[in-house]
XYZ file of C-alpha atoms in Angstrom:
697
model
C 0.006 -0.328 -0.261
C 1.810 3.158 -1.172
C 1.836 6.838 -1.661
C 3.283 9.522 -3.748
C 3.773 12.175 -1.986
C 6.767 14.147 -4.063
C 5.559 17.696 -3.266
C 5.611 16.934 0.528
C 8.877 18.973 1.034
C 7.720 21.990 -0.609
C 4.399 21.806 1.315
C 6.078 21.908 4.514
C 8.147 24.602 3.856
C 5.356 26.309 2.133
C 3.494 26.276 6.037
C 1.515 23.364 5.388
C 0.810 21.053 8.795
C -0.577 17.838 8.410
C -3.142 16.332 10.968
C -4.269 13.175 12.209
C -8.055 12.302 12.526
C -8.058 13.860 15.755
C -6.768 16.935 14.646
C -2.960 16.473 16.386
C -0.421 17.920 14.204
C 1.866 15.232 13.415
C 4.936 14.427 10.997
C 2.886 12.669 7.944
C 5.168 9.692 7.954
C 3.742 8.986 11.243
C -0.026 9.705 10.077
C 0.513 7.752 7.092
C 1.841 4.731 8.977
C -0.870 4.637 10.806
C -3.401 4.533 8.320
C -1.341 1.333 6.975
C 1.229 2.921 3.866
C 4.384 1.024 3.950
C 5.778 2.208 0.722
C 6.981 5.556 -0.704
C 6.909 6.718 -4.222
C 8.815 9.854 -5.137
C 9.846 11.522 -8.939
C 12.914 12.826 -9.688
C 13.939 15.235 -12.296
C 17.185 15.940 -14.011
C 17.467 19.353 -13.059
C 14.223 20.873 -12.390
C 15.433 24.729 -12.171
C 16.092 27.457 -14.759
C 19.453 29.003 -15.375
C 18.821 31.508 -12.700
C 17.953 28.581 -10.345
C 14.650 29.068 -10.346
C 12.426 25.984 -9.280
C 10.443 24.709 -11.979
C 7.221 23.673 -9.536
C 5.695 20.691 -8.481
C 7.967 20.013 -5.308
C 10.788 21.154 -7.149
C 12.138 16.863 -7.206
C 15.345 16.953 -7.838
C 17.670 14.045 -6.153
C 17.921 15.975 -3.443
C 13.930 15.830 -2.112
C 14.290 11.997 -3.172
C 16.855 11.856 -0.580
C 15.415 13.820 1.980
C 12.155 12.122 1.170
C 12.897 8.585 1.079
C 15.602 8.907 4.530
C 12.277 10.076 6.570
C 10.256 6.961 4.764
C 12.791 4.801 6.168
C 13.608 6.234 9.518
C 9.924 5.280 9.617
C 10.238 1.320 8.502
C 8.567 2.373 4.507
C 10.532 1.371 1.215
C 10.669 3.511 -1.770
C 9.971 3.610 -5.388
C 12.455 5.756 -7.163
C 10.225 7.335 -10.352
C 12.765 8.611 -12.986
C 11.252 10.576 -15.330
C 14.095 11.347 -17.366
C 13.401 14.835 -17.924
C 13.798 18.686 -15.929
C 9.700 18.648 -15.121
C 6.570 16.307 -15.891
C 6.573 13.427 -18.155
C 3.797 11.810 -19.397
C 1.398 10.701 -22.380
C 1.326 14.472 -23.283
C 5.085 14.965 -23.416
C 8.295 13.612 -22.391
C 10.574 16.320 -22.728
C 14.074 15.716 -22.579
C 16.664 17.360 -19.994
C 18.094 20.108 -21.137
C 21.392 18.694 -21.097
C 20.675 15.790 -23.469
C 18.776 18.065 -25.754
C 20.841 17.729 -28.802
C 22.132 14.108 -27.768
C 21.692 11.280 -30.067
C 20.069 8.208 -29.372
C 22.909 6.335 -28.875
C 24.460 9.769 -26.609
C 21.374 9.880 -24.653
C 21.098 5.904 -23.860
C 24.665 6.055 -22.077
C 23.891 9.442 -20.454
C 20.479 8.332 -18.998
C 22.522 5.186 -17.927
C 25.270 6.939 -15.958
C 22.282 9.085 -14.686
C 20.936 6.595 -13.364
C 23.796 4.751 -12.132
C 25.381 7.329 -9.987
C 21.775 8.964 -8.801
C 20.854 5.549 -7.199
C 23.831 5.025 -5.622
C 23.746 8.409 -4.325
C 20.373 7.743 -2.492
C 21.464 4.055 -1.085
C 25.014 5.827 0.147
C 22.194 8.002 2.157
C 20.765 4.727 3.810
C 17.397 4.768 2.174
C 15.919 1.586 1.916
C 14.777 1.349 -1.974
C 12.651 -1.458 -2.895
C 11.798 -0.128 -6.603
C 13.100 1.592 -9.092
C 10.950 3.107 -12.202
C 13.065 3.781 -15.724
C 10.375 6.294 -17.075
C 7.129 7.949 -16.152
C 4.219 7.072 -17.893
C 6.181 5.805 -21.237
C 3.552 5.508 -23.590
C 2.866 7.386 -27.288
C 5.738 10.445 -26.400
C 8.240 7.750 -24.947
C 10.906 8.347 -22.990
C 13.223 11.477 -23.033
C 11.978 12.178 -26.097
C 12.230 8.761 -28.219
C 8.586 7.843 -29.046
C 9.992 4.693 -31.768
C 11.699 1.594 -31.457
C 14.836 3.923 -29.779
C 12.813 3.466 -26.703
C 13.699 0.246 -25.919
C 17.211 1.482 -26.270
C 16.876 3.990 -23.006
C 14.762 1.487 -21.231
C 17.714 -1.376 -21.612
C 20.013 0.868 -20.644
C 18.083 2.257 -17.267
C 17.694 -1.404 -16.661
C 21.141 -2.389 -16.934
C 22.094 0.804 -14.517
C 19.922 -0.590 -11.293
C 20.965 -4.103 -11.873
C 24.462 -3.136 -11.993
C 23.587 -1.353 -8.786
C 22.138 -3.263 -6.847
C 20.227 -6.507 -8.186
C 17.516 -6.766 -5.523
C 16.073 -3.645 -6.632
C 12.925 -4.454 -8.566
C 12.613 -2.734 -11.829
C 9.747 -1.314 -13.107
C 8.340 0.094 -16.581
C 5.052 2.295 -16.174
C 2.989 2.984 -18.625
C -1.096 4.243 -18.629
C -4.370 4.370 -20.520
C -4.994 0.458 -19.303
C -8.447 0.796 -21.302
C -6.905 0.694 -24.640
C -6.268 -2.606 -23.771
C -4.540 -3.893 -27.257
C -2.053 -0.991 -26.632
C -0.752 -0.791 -23.316
C -0.228 -4.752 -23.643
C 2.183 -3.888 -27.803
C 4.449 -2.708 -24.995
C 4.590 -5.419 -22.718
C 4.560 -7.377 -26.016
C 7.628 -4.978 -27.045
C 10.002 -5.257 -24.141
C 9.418 -9.251 -24.208
C 10.612 -8.424 -28.124
C 13.732 -6.551 -27.043
C 14.419 -8.879 -23.857
C 14.351 -5.799 -21.880
C 15.454 -6.953 -18.259
C 12.770 -6.209 -15.915
C 10.480 -7.451 -12.900
C 7.215 -5.374 -12.585
C 5.307 -3.568 -15.377
C 3.183 -0.651 -14.027
C -0.062 1.052 -15.378
C -1.336 4.376 -13.809
C -5.310 3.882 -13.447
C -8.200 6.771 -12.792
C -11.914 5.836 -12.948
C -12.355 9.496 -14.625
C -10.217 8.410 -17.838
C -9.498 4.631 -17.952
C -12.110 2.953 -18.340
C -13.760 -0.010 -15.734
C -11.916 -2.127 -13.233
C -12.527 -5.608 -14.873
C -10.728 -4.570 -17.703
C -8.013 -3.376 -15.433
C -7.493 -6.655 -14.107
C -7.482 -7.998 -17.380
C -4.811 -6.480 -18.378
C -2.788 -6.940 -15.255
C -3.570 -10.331 -15.303
C -2.584 -11.055 -18.750
C 0.728 -9.722 -18.356
C 1.540 -12.164 -15.750
C 0.124 -14.921 -17.743
C 1.959 -14.410 -20.917
C 5.025 -13.044 -19.913
C 5.483 -13.893 -16.210
C 6.040 -10.533 -14.688
C 4.731 -8.916 -11.741
C 2.440 -6.338 -12.086
C 1.302 -3.040 -10.299
C -1.108 0.224 -10.196
C 1.477 3.334 -9.631
C -1.095 5.446 -9.720
C -4.353 5.839 -8.611
C -6.686 8.599 -7.028
C -10.321 9.815 -6.630
C -11.864 13.527 -5.478
C -14.076 13.644 -2.502
C -14.911 17.254 -3.121
C -15.212 19.586 -6.318
C -14.603 22.396 -4.305
C -11.089 24.082 -5.088
C -9.179 25.146 -2.092
C -6.233 27.402 -3.209
C -7.544 29.511 -6.347
C -6.079 27.080 -8.903
C -8.620 25.394 -10.737
C -8.493 21.622 -10.408
C -7.742 19.064 -12.741
C -11.413 16.955 -11.716
C -13.820 19.886 -10.981
C -17.465 18.524 -12.562
C -20.205 16.196 -12.275
C -19.832 14.887 -15.472
C -16.228 13.353 -14.630
C -17.917 11.870 -11.177
C -20.593 10.471 -13.378
C -17.932 8.711 -15.408
C -15.770 7.638 -12.502
C -18.540 5.591 -11.107
C -18.456 7.495 -7.413
C -19.598 10.521 -5.673
C -17.681 13.614 -4.922
C -17.503 12.737 -1.436
C -15.071 10.999 1.661
C -17.268 7.691 0.918
C -17.129 7.882 -2.804
C -13.120 8.466 -2.670
C -12.807 5.542 0.154
C -14.401 3.364 -2.233
C -12.718 3.996 -5.218
C -9.733 3.596 -3.720
C -10.996 0.067 -2.319
C -12.140 -0.588 -5.513
C -9.179 -0.292 -6.636
C -7.790 -2.005 -4.456
C -9.585 -5.436 -5.293
C -9.072 -4.967 -8.622
C -5.073 -5.001 -8.335
C -5.368 -8.244 -6.003
C -7.751 -9.988 -8.002
C -5.171 -9.848 -10.812
C -1.969 -10.691 -8.072
C -0.681 -7.164 -8.058
C 1.948 -6.199 -5.809
C -0.330 -3.022 -4.820
C -1.338 0.089 -5.539
C 0.435 3.900 -5.122
C -2.638 6.723 -4.337
C -0.742 9.617 -6.145
C -0.488 13.255 -4.346
C -2.421 12.425 -1.386
C -1.091 15.190 0.626
C -1.032 18.090 -2.108
C -3.802 20.287 0.411
C -3.653 24.173 -0.123
C -1.115 26.157 1.161
C -3.775 28.650 2.199
C -7.322 29.103 2.115
C -6.416 32.703 1.368
C -6.461 32.359 -2.763
C -4.521 32.864 -6.091
C -2.970 36.353 -5.065
C -2.231 35.561 -1.690
C -0.891 31.960 -2.853
C 1.393 32.617 -5.943
C 4.552 34.263 -4.284
C 4.408 30.869 -2.007
C 3.663 28.591 -4.993
C 6.861 30.929 -7.020
C 8.953 30.741 -4.189
C 9.205 26.955 -2.511
C 7.361 24.864 -5.888
C 4.639 24.026 -4.149
C 1.993 24.875 -7.008
C 1.958 22.315 -10.408
C 4.266 24.423 -12.182
C 5.823 27.827 -11.517
C 6.697 30.740 -14.122
C 10.593 29.708 -14.352
C 8.909 26.450 -16.099
C 7.621 28.515 -19.207
C 9.549 27.695 -21.880
C 10.337 24.593 -21.204
C 7.437 22.546 -20.368
C 5.436 23.064 -23.483
C 2.295 23.124 -21.400
C 2.879 25.818 -18.969
C 1.911 29.517 -20.025
C 1.479 32.932 -18.831
C -2.303 32.365 -17.665
C -2.301 28.610 -16.111
C 1.142 27.836 -13.952
C 0.227 28.270 -10.045
C -0.989 25.854 -7.233
C -2.334 22.692 -6.776
C -4.572 20.945 -9.414
C -4.898 18.157 -7.127
C -6.224 19.447 -3.947
C -9.459 18.205 -4.205
C -8.101 14.546 -4.278
C -6.088 14.587 -1.524
C -6.667 12.434 1.745
C -6.078 15.284 3.453
C -8.690 18.022 3.783
C -8.305 21.867 2.729
C -6.599 22.325 6.299
C -4.484 19.245 6.112
C -6.313 17.038 8.422
C -6.198 13.632 7.671
C -10.068 12.587 5.881
C -11.669 9.586 7.286
C -10.680 7.529 3.923
C -7.325 7.647 4.510
C -7.767 4.778 6.805
C -8.861 2.698 3.893
C -5.201 1.340 3.267
C -6.067 -0.432 6.460
C -9.178 -1.230 6.897
C -9.403 -3.188 3.530
C -7.658 -5.901 5.449
C -9.765 -5.886 8.723
C -12.887 -3.731 8.128
C -14.775 -2.022 10.646
C -17.790 -3.267 11.901
C -20.506 -0.276 11.749
C -23.998 0.514 9.742
C -23.111 2.438 6.475
C -24.296 5.652 5.331
C -23.919 6.181 1.924
C -23.940 9.720 0.113
C -25.075 9.254 -3.358
C -24.243 11.569 -6.275
C -26.719 14.444 -6.853
C -28.099 13.889 -9.930
C -26.034 15.812 -12.542
C -27.578 18.111 -15.445
C -25.466 15.802 -17.544
C -26.423 14.017 -21.185
C -23.744 11.599 -22.766
C -22.690 12.888 -25.806
C -23.189 10.780 -28.816
C -19.683 11.585 -30.194
C -16.735 9.594 -29.584
C -13.816 10.910 -27.818
C -16.001 14.346 -27.100
C -13.586 15.966 -24.870
C -10.088 14.997 -26.647
C -8.566 12.935 -23.842
C -7.820 9.886 -26.228
C -5.180 10.271 -28.009
C -6.600 9.186 -31.755
C -7.862 12.567 -33.465
C -8.377 10.084 -36.618
C -12.136 10.971 -36.783
C -11.383 14.610 -36.824
C -10.571 17.487 -39.615
C -8.196 20.092 -38.658
C -5.126 22.227 -39.499
C -2.054 23.126 -38.236
C -3.400 26.622 -35.478
C -4.771 24.337 -33.493
C -3.589 21.028 -31.468
C -4.770 18.657 -28.571
C -2.825 19.530 -25.463
C -2.729 19.929 -21.963
C -3.435 23.572 -21.270
C -6.632 24.730 -20.035
C -9.393 21.931 -20.942
C -12.838 22.585 -19.544
C -12.574 18.904 -18.496
C -10.018 16.322 -17.949
C -6.725 16.659 -18.725
C -7.043 17.560 -22.755
C -8.361 20.097 -25.406
C -8.081 21.645 -28.635
C -6.184 24.911 -28.256
C -5.912 27.438 -31.167
C -3.375 30.007 -31.672
C -1.144 31.806 -33.911
C 1.639 34.548 -33.389
C 2.292 35.308 -36.661
C -0.735 36.454 -38.944
C -4.340 36.438 -38.439
C -5.575 32.877 -39.366
C -8.183 30.941 -39.399
C -8.870 27.264 -37.836
C -11.318 25.233 -36.131
C -12.165 21.557 -35.998
C -14.890 19.016 -37.532
C -15.755 15.265 -37.998
C -18.788 13.384 -39.507
C -21.526 11.593 -37.916
C -24.358 9.143 -39.774
C -27.387 10.050 -37.382
C -31.073 8.656 -37.746
C -33.877 10.768 -38.081
C -34.438 13.325 -34.859
C -33.852 16.821 -33.594
C -30.195 17.260 -32.276
C -28.516 19.643 -30.135
C -24.826 20.327 -30.595
C -22.676 22.409 -28.439
C -19.108 23.183 -27.880
C -17.355 24.884 -25.076
C -14.804 27.583 -26.131
C -12.465 29.700 -23.908
C -9.767 32.611 -24.892
C -8.744 35.957 -25.120
C -6.264 38.932 -26.923
C -8.203 39.394 -30.023
C -9.678 43.057 -31.404
C -12.987 42.227 -31.414
C -13.441 40.890 -35.028
C -13.228 37.197 -34.002
C -15.281 35.231 -36.254
C -16.386 31.965 -33.762
C -19.175 29.895 -33.869
C -20.106 25.832 -33.641
C -21.573 24.920 -36.891
C -23.996 21.655 -38.430
C -23.934 20.725 -41.968
C -25.793 18.170 -43.839
C -28.121 17.530 -47.170
C -31.250 19.999 -46.717
C -29.158 21.057 -42.834
C -26.567 24.402 -42.585
C -26.712 25.790 -39.264
C -25.149 27.811 -37.327
C -25.185 29.242 -33.658
C -24.571 32.775 -32.420
C -20.811 34.258 -32.797
C -18.857 33.453 -29.511
C -16.829 36.447 -28.334
C -13.676 35.587 -26.325
C -13.766 36.997 -22.868
C -10.037 35.691 -21.643
C -9.026 32.749 -19.942
C -10.753 30.287 -18.046
C -14.110 32.639 -19.520
C -16.061 29.336 -20.761
C -18.484 30.592 -23.312
C -21.364 27.852 -25.382
C -21.844 27.588 -28.817
C -25.292 26.011 -29.229
C -27.372 25.217 -31.679
C -29.980 22.346 -33.005
C -31.003 20.673 -36.358
C -33.805 18.274 -37.412
C -32.999 15.503 -39.420
C -35.788 13.800 -41.324
C -33.968 10.490 -42.535
C -30.340 8.791 -41.753
C -28.040 11.327 -42.846
C -24.518 12.162 -42.329
C -23.624 15.649 -40.601
C -20.510 17.363 -40.475
C -20.162 19.007 -37.084
C -17.849 21.401 -35.707
C -16.314 25.109 -35.271
C -15.354 27.397 -37.117
C -12.585 29.788 -35.736
C -11.129 33.190 -37.286
C -9.133 35.198 -35.329
C -6.723 38.001 -35.105
C -2.622 37.413 -34.659
C -1.628 36.841 -31.027
C -5.184 35.506 -30.114
C -5.460 32.385 -28.777
C -8.364 29.891 -27.052
C -9.554 26.381 -26.168
C -12.064 23.945 -27.692
C -13.584 21.676 -25.948
C -16.583 18.975 -24.631
C -18.007 18.675 -28.079
C -21.877 17.939 -26.556
C -24.388 16.023 -29.368
C -27.429 14.881 -27.820
C -31.088 13.869 -29.346
C -33.831 15.829 -28.261
C -35.693 13.548 -25.620
C -33.202 11.687 -24.194
C -31.325 12.263 -21.202
C -29.513 9.689 -19.072
C -28.977 11.262 -16.233
C -31.393 9.143 -13.650
C -29.617 6.234 -15.378
C -26.262 7.131 -14.271
C -27.099 8.041 -10.855
C -29.071 4.924 -10.625
C -26.010 2.815 -11.474
C -23.464 4.673 -9.518
C -26.068 3.428 -6.652
C -26.489 0.026 -7.779
C -22.560 -0.253 -7.774
C -22.442 0.641 -4.257
C -24.926 -2.261 -3.017
C -22.607 -4.701 -5.330
C -19.657 -3.876 -2.915
C -21.875 -4.865 0.314
C -21.705 -9.034 -0.145
C -22.042 -9.199 3.472
C -25.289 -8.262 3.692
C -27.325 -9.463 1.049
C -28.005 -13.118 -0.597
C -25.605 -14.517 -3.344
C -28.423 -15.032 -6.046
C -30.047 -11.563 -5.091
C -26.623 -9.871 -5.635
C -25.686 -11.789 -8.938
C -29.425 -10.729 -10.341
C -28.137 -6.532 -9.515
C -25.109 -7.177 -11.498
C -26.706 -8.703 -14.019
C -28.704 -6.006 -14.376
C -25.832 -3.307 -13.710
C -24.265 -4.661 -17.079
C -27.024 -3.811 -18.766
C -27.359 -1.103 -17.490
C -23.748 0.063 -18.419
C -24.428 -0.996 -22.458
C -27.441 1.112 -22.412
C -25.213 4.333 -21.226
C -22.955 3.709 -23.867
C -25.365 2.986 -26.543
C -25.718 6.174 -28.857
C -28.830 5.135 -30.276
C -30.448 4.219 -27.354
C -34.252 5.602 -26.797
C -35.536 7.317 -23.958
C -38.106 4.635 -23.501
C -34.688 1.775 -23.757
C -33.465 4.462 -20.810
C -36.267 4.733 -18.483
C -36.684 0.991 -18.899
C -33.586 -0.154 -17.497
C -33.267 2.913 -15.221
C -36.688 1.256 -13.727
C -35.356 -2.492 -13.618
C -31.905 -1.344 -11.932
C -34.241 0.320 -9.250
C -36.425 -2.805 -8.853
C -33.293 -4.989 -8.803
C -31.872 -2.705 -5.757
C -34.897 -3.290 -4.335
C -35.111 -6.916 -4.627
C -32.243 -7.343 -2.597
C -32.816 -9.599 -0.460
C -30.724 -9.202 3.283
C -28.907 -12.194 4.792
C -31.657 -13.736 7.539
C -31.352 -16.135 10.076
C -27.699 -15.700 11.136
C -25.438 -12.733 12.172
C -22.821 -11.423 10.371
C -20.399 -13.040 12.277
C -21.106 -16.039 11.903
C -21.285 -15.484 8.362
C -17.942 -14.225 8.131
C -16.562 -17.178 10.518
C -17.984 -19.398 8.116
C -16.520 -17.937 5.198
C -13.695 -16.782 6.313
C -13.293 -20.826 8.150
C -13.788 -21.626 4.427
C -11.429 -19.668 2.935
C -8.594 -20.502 5.040
C -9.503 -24.086 4.646
C -9.826 -23.929 0.575
C -6.352 -21.832 0.865
C -4.870 -24.651 2.724
C -5.975 -27.294 0.231
C -4.517 -25.328 -2.598
C -1.350 -24.940 -0.902
C -1.363 -29.354 -0.422
C -2.245 -29.034 -4.428
C 1.101 -26.651 -5.262
C -0.666 -23.536 -5.729
C 1.313 -20.341 -4.604
C -0.445 -17.508 -3.312
C 1.014 -14.224 -4.519
C 2.226 -12.062 -1.716
C 2.609 -7.945 -1.422
C 4.495 -4.957 -2.924
C 7.598 -6.807 -2.181
C 7.099 -10.848 -3.023
C 8.291 -11.608 -6.626
C 6.570 -13.889 -9.001
C 4.070 -16.277 -7.735
C 4.893 -18.794 -10.637
C 7.103 -21.925 -8.897
C 8.134 -23.540 -11.992
C 8.817 -26.875 -9.567
C 4.775 -27.151 -8.821
C 5.589 -27.055 -5.096
C 4.859 -24.321 -2.768
C 5.154 -24.240 1.155
C 5.526 -21.207 2.986
C 9.134 -21.482 3.348
C 9.101 -21.209 -0.444
C 6.860 -18.470 -0.370
C 9.410 -16.545 1.955
C 12.590 -17.291 -0.309
C 10.616 -15.463 -3.150
C 9.704 -12.578 -0.829
C 12.026 -9.608 -2.438
C 15.422 -10.651 -1.399
C 17.262 -8.969 1.508
C 20.149 -9.125 3.841
C 19.321 -10.950 6.759
C 16.443 -13.429 7.806
C 15.127 -10.349 10.536
C 14.747 -8.023 7.234
C 12.938 -9.980 5.573
C 10.385 -10.923 7.943
C 9.867 -6.916 8.489
C 9.109 -6.485 5.256
C 6.702 -9.219 5.364
C 4.972 -7.530 8.243
C 4.633 -4.778 6.132
C 3.182 -5.854 3.239
C 0.345 -8.022 4.132
C -0.298 -10.944 1.774
C -2.769 -10.676 -1.012
C -3.316 -14.674 -1.369
C -6.572 -16.365 -1.406
C -7.511 -15.739 2.300
C -6.345 -11.903 1.998
C -8.484 -11.561 -1.048
C -11.398 -12.689 0.937
C -10.831 -9.912 3.447
C -10.202 -7.381 1.151
C -13.596 -8.293 -0.737
C -15.546 -8.088 2.656
C -13.579 -5.571 3.899
C -15.778 -2.560 2.026
C -18.853 -3.641 4.123
C -17.261 -2.297 7.440
C -14.649 0.298 5.943
C -18.111 2.444 4.113
C -19.669 2.458 7.242
C -16.358 3.290 9.558
C -16.116 6.405 6.965
C -19.223 8.045 8.109
C -18.833 7.358 11.275
C -15.555 9.443 11.780
C -17.146 12.250 9.345
C -19.748 12.336 11.935
C -17.469 12.110 14.858
C -15.378 15.387 13.526
C -18.451 17.065 12.818
C -19.431 16.998 16.244
């Protein structure tokens, strides 16, 4: 159970104090350990400073910061995962900018530089006495590659990094980190590529955020496939969820709308956050993964006084997502968007630094807490699903769209999600826009787009349009009103027969003007999926209450959930279909049959007893249960298994004493723990409600 707290030093330097659930100020490492965290992840940037020594922000996460965090983690009995980005700032699917010192290097030179940097840095960390358990060679190395190398050349750099780690300490696990597990074929191709190029590594890691990356069953399937086909361990290297849609520091958050919450599948509440975390842990456990890391749970506001007061603090200590110093190095940072935390509403501490009850999820997935569940459902959001795929441009594949060179997909001021289409031309007046074709059945439709921007001279011509046979409609013209002042371009049109329609946004603007297009929403009149989405979220929560209802009634509900998900994703669903499915889902919830004639404790006792008996039987047959973050491959080539053998297969250590300590830190995710993780939500869910009530008294 791990957390990435790479910004914690900058946060503390900015005056942030962390408190336990009772409001007592404590060392954050104490708080994390008390709540079941046993691994710390820290990112490392080569040189996150400009020529004047001003930090780029987001923790100014250089090797010295990694050592400081690592020493504190080790002192608290936690291990360290070192996440080398091989950049001077953010490295992710949207950009993999090489370090400034590497920009003019060819692949061979860059490979040698990466090898030397990895080896020297890791030696420095270990010399400081840090207990390093795992090293990531690159961060989310998907479409943009690693250190600027996105093709086959990436594997040369992968090999160089892995070689450096092995030479420093052969017992350290080597991980490669990808993302977008919802793109199953793509992510599995990376696993194949590592195998085809004979890359020496131990762990295949992925990020998983439910508001971007699809369903958990698919995540489990991807992780299982990697283990079964390539014999590698797996890991969820990043996950998180919002407990509120409020902003705490004046910097707009990445996750901020009910639309995103509906896609994510849980309410924006402490309870919803807890359930989201629990379910990711469960999905990883089902795949016998090593574990999960929660991304930046301590990135809280430096104060509640707003952007004007906070900006000098962010600039001085690097506690915001990016400082002004990063402009010019990172293509996604500009004068309009640099600033504070964009993740404060996804932290596991509230805006004052006090631990949320959801932080205890890490420990209560194993033991649970017996109390009554109170679940706060999503409020019904005014949301309709767009009939257009990739309507918010989160997917990298834009082949359905047509656009010119003046508009690009970037992580720069999106309305929702991480990406949007940004337009700009600093040389001349220009014309641009984006459009796509879609074939629609007869009916009445509404099409809208979200647009923001500025630096116009008042002559801009910007509007949404719909064109087809006998259709030529455009919205009222939009006037750009400045950064983050979103305008809606909206129109309606009617088709009398099935027709191919071209939908888009037209932009004609003066030199130097700029803007963003996001969230293309196409809906069919009279079709509203809001209630179905809300009912689906409620049903998913009920499915988790495995100790409260009979298996048959839960199985019936699961079947209805699957049907509801299919209707929700169906582009041409009628309102009658939607309403019928919503009613069927609500009926299935009402039809849940409570367990009777036996207490929960008796049921739990008998089921745990059976689980243990089954586990013992499996061990006698040579099956091997998988352990936590420090366990090695669960396969046994000799077809034999015992507790002694599993101990020997744990991450190599220097003494039996250290081995025992490691196993104590990371509970087994074998058969019995799989059961406990499965039932922990019953007790965990209600624990959150009770603690929340207690804190409000």
